mmCIF file of C-alpha atoms in Angstrom:
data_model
loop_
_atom_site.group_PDB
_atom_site.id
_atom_site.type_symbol
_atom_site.label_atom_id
_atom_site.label_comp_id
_atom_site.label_asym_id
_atom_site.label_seq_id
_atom_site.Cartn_x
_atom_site.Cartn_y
_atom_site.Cartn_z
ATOM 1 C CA UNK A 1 0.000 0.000 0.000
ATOM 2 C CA UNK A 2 1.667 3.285 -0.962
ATOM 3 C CA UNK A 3 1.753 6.360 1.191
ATOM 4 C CA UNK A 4 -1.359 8.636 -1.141
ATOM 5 C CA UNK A 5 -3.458 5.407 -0.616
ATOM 6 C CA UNK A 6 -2.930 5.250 3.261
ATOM 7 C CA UNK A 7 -3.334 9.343 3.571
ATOM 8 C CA UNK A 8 -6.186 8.934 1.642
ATOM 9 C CA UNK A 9 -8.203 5.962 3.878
ATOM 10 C CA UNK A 10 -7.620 8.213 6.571
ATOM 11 C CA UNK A 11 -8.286 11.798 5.775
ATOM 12 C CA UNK A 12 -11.267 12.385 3.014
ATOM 13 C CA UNK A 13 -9.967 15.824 2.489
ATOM 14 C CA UNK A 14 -6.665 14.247 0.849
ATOM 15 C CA UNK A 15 -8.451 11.610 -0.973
ATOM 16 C CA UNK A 16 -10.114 14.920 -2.679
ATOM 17 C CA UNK A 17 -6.971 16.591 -3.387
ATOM 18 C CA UNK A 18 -5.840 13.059 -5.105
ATOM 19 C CA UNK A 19 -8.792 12.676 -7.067
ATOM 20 C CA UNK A 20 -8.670 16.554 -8.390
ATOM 21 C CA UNK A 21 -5.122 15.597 -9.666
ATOM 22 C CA UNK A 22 -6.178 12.960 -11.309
ATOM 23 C CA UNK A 23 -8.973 14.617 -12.876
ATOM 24 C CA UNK A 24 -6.264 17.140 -13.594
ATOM 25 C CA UNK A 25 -4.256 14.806 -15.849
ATOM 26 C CA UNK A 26 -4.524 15.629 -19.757
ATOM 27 C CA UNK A 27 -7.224 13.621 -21.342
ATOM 28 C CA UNK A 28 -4.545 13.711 -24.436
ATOM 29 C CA UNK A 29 -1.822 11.373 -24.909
ATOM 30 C CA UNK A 30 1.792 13.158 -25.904
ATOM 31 C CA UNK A 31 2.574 10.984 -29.459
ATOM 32 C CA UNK A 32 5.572 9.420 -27.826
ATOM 33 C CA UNK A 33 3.338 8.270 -24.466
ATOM 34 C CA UNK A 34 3.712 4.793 -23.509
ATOM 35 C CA UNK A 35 1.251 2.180 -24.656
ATOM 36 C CA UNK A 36 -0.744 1.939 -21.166
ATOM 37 C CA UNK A 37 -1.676 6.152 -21.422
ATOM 38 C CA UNK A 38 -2.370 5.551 -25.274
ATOM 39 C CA UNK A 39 -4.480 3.086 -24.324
ATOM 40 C CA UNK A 40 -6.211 4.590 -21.136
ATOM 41 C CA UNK A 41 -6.630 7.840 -23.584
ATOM 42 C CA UNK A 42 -8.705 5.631 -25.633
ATOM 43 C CA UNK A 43 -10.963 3.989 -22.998
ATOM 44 C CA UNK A 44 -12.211 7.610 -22.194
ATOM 45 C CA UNK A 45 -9.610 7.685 -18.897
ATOM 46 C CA UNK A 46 -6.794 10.194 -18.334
ATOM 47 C CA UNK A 47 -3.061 9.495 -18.681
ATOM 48 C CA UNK A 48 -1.386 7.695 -15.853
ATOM 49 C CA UNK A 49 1.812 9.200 -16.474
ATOM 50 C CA UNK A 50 2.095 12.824 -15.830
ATOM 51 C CA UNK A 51 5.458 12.519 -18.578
ATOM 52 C CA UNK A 52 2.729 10.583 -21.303
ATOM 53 C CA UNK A 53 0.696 13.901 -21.038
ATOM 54 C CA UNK A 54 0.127 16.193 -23.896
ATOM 55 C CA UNK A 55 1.155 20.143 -23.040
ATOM 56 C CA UNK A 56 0.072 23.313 -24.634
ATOM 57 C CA UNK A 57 3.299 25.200 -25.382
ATOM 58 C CA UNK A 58 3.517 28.745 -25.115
ATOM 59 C CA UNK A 59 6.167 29.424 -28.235
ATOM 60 C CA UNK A 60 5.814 32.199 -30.098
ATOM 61 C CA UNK A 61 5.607 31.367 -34.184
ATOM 62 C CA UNK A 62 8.436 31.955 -36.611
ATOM 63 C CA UNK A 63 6.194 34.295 -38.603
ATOM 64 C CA UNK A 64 4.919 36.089 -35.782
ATOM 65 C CA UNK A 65 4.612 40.042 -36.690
ATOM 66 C CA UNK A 66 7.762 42.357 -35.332
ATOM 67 C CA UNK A 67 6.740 44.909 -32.913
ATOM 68 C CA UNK A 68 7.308 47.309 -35.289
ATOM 69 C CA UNK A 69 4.774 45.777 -37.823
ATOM 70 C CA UNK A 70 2.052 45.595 -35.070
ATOM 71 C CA UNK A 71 2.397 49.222 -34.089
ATOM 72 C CA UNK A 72 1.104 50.063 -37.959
ATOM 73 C CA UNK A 73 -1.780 47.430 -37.632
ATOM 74 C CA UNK A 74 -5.216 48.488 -36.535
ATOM 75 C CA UNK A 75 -6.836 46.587 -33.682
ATOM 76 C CA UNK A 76 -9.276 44.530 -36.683
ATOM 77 C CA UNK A 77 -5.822 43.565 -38.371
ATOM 78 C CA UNK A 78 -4.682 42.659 -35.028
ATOM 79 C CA UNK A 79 -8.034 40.240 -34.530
ATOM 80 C CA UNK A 80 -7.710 38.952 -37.623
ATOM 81 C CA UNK A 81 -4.190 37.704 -37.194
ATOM 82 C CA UNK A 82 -4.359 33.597 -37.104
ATOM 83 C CA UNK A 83 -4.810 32.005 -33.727
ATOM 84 C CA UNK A 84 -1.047 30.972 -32.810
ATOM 85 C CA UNK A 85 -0.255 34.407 -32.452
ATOM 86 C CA UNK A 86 -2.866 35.387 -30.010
ATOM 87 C CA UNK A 87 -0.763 34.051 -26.870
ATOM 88 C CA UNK A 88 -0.548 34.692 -23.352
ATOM 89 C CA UNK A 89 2.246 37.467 -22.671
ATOM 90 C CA UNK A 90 2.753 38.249 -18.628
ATOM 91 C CA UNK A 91 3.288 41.865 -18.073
ATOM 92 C CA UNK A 92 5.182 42.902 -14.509
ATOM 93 C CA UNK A 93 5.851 46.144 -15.400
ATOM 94 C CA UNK A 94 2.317 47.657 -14.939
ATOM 95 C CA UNK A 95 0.430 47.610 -11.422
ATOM 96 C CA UNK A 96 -1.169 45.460 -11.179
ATOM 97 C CA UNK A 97 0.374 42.574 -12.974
ATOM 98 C CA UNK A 98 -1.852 41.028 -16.021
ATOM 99 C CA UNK A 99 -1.723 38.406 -18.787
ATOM 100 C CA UNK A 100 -2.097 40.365 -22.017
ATOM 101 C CA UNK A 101 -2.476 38.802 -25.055
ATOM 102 C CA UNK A 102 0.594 39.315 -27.247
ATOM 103 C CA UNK A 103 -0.861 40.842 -30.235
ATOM 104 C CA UNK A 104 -4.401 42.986 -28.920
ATOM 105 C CA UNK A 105 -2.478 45.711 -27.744
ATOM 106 C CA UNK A 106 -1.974 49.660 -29.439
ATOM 107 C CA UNK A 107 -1.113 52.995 -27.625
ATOM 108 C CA UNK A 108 -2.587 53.478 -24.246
ATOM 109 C CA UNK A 109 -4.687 50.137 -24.683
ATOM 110 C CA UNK A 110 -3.966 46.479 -24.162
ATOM 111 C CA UNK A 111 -6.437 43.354 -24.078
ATOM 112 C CA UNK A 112 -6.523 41.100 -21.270
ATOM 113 C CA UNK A 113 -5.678 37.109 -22.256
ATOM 114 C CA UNK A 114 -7.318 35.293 -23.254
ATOM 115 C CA UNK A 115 -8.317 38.120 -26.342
ATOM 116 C CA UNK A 116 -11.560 37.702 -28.231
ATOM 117 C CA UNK A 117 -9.656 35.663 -30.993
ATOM 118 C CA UNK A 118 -8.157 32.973 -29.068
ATOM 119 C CA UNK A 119 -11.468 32.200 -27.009
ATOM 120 C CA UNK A 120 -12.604 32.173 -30.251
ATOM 121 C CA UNK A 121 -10.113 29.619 -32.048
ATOM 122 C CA UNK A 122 -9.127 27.954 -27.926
ATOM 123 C CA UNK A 123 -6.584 25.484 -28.639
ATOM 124 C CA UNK A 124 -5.298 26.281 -31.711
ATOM 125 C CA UNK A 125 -3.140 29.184 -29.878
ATOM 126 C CA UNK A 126 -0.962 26.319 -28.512
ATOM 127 C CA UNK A 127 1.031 24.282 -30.213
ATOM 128 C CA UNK A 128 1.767 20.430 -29.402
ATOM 129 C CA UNK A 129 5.070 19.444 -28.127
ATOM 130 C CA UNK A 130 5.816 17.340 -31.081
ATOM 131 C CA UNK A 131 4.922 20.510 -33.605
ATOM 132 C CA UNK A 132 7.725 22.133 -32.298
ATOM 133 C CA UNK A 133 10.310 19.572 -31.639
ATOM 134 C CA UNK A 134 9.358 18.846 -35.685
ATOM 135 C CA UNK A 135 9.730 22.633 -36.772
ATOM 136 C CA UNK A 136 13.013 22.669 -34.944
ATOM 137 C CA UNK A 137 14.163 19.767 -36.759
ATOM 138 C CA UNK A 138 13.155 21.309 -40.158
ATOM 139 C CA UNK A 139 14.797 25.001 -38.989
ATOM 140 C CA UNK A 140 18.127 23.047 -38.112
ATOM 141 C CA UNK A 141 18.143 20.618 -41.114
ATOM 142 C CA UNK A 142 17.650 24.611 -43.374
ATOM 143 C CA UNK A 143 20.377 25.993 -41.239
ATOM 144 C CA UNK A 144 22.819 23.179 -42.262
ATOM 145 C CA UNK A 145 21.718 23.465 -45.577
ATOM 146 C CA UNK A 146 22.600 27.325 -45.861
ATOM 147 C CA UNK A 147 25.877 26.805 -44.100
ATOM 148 C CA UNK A 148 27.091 24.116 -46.565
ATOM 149 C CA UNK A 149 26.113 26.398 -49.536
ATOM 150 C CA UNK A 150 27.950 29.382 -48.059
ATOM 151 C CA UNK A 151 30.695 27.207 -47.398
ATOM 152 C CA UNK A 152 30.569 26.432 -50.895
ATOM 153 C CA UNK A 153 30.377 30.223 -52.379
ATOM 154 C CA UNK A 154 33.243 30.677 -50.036
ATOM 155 C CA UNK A 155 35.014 28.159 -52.124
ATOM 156 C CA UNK A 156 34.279 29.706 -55.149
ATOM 157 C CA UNK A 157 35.210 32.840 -54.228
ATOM 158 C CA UNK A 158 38.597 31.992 -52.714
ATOM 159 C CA UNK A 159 39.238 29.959 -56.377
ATOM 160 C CA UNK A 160 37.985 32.814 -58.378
ATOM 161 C CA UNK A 161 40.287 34.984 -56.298
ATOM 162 C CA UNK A 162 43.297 33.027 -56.317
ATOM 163 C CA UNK A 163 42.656 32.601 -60.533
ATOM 164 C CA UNK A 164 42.067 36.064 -61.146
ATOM 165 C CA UNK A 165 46.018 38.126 -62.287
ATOM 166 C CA UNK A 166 46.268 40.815 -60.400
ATOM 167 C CA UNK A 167 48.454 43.937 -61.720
ATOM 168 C CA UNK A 168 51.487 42.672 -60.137
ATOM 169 C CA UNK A 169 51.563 39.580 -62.128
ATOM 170 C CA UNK A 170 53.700 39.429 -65.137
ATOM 171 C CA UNK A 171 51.170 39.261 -68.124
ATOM 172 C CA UNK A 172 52.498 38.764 -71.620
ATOM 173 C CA UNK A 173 51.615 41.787 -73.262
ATOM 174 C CA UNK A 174 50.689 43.713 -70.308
ATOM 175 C CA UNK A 175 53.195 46.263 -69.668
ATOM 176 C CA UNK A 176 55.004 46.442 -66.053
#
């Protein structure tokens, strides 16, 4: 008998504190979760293992608009923006501290998070684990690529350079 069963016979109180964790756990197996969560996730049950759970990630989207481009947007461009951008940003500069969402904002006036768009679209704003582990794999696998290609220009350039006569050079019919 583990130690959350034994708390639990003897104090209700904890065996509701156990149950709202469970209740807690995601309802959504991670892709790489272990057989018994995929297969609790499909009987209707939560995950067992906290790890096997799938999380929302707060990441903020290769494309997402500069600050200075969203200072030139008006608050319907802003709304229309697609969901991922819409995220959660925590402001502790202001008094009192707030969740603003990282896009409805303009001069003197910020939106609260969640915005009208992403209570709207709800969990499209995050993105699964696995999206992003993928998109990293595709940004590093175009990084390599680009660094192999300069490293070939550089190539070039250092044999174009080295085969191109200078004015030094003795050239037949170029005077010295």
């Amino acid at each position: 008998m583990d130690a959350d069963t034994r708390l639990a016979e003897r104090d209700p109180f904890w065996q509701q504190q156990i149950d709202k964790h469970v209740a807690s756990r995601g309802q959504y197996a991670d892709p790489s979760a272990c057989g018994t969560c995929r297969a609790a996730v499909k009987d209707g049950k939560p995950v067992e293992d906290d790890e096997c759970a799938q999380r929302a990630m707060l990441i903020q989207p290769p494309d997402m608009p500069c600050w200075e481009v969203l200072t030139e947007m008006t608050g319907q461009e802003k709304a229309d923006l697609p969901a991922r951008f819409h995220l959660p940003v925590f402001e502790s500069c202001g008094k009192p501290n707030a969740w603003l969402c990282a896009v409805c904002w303009g001069d003197g006036w910020s939106t609260a998070w969640p915005c009208a768009t992403a209570v709207k679209h709800g969990t499209k704003v995050f993105t699964p684990e696995h999206e992003t582990e993928q998109h990293e794999a595709r940004l590093r696998a175009r990084i390599t690529e680009l660094e192999s290609t300069l490293a070939e220009r550089d190539e070039q350039i250092a044999y174009l350079l080295a085969a191109e006569p200078t004015l030094d050079d003795d050239q037949p019919g170029v005077p010295a």
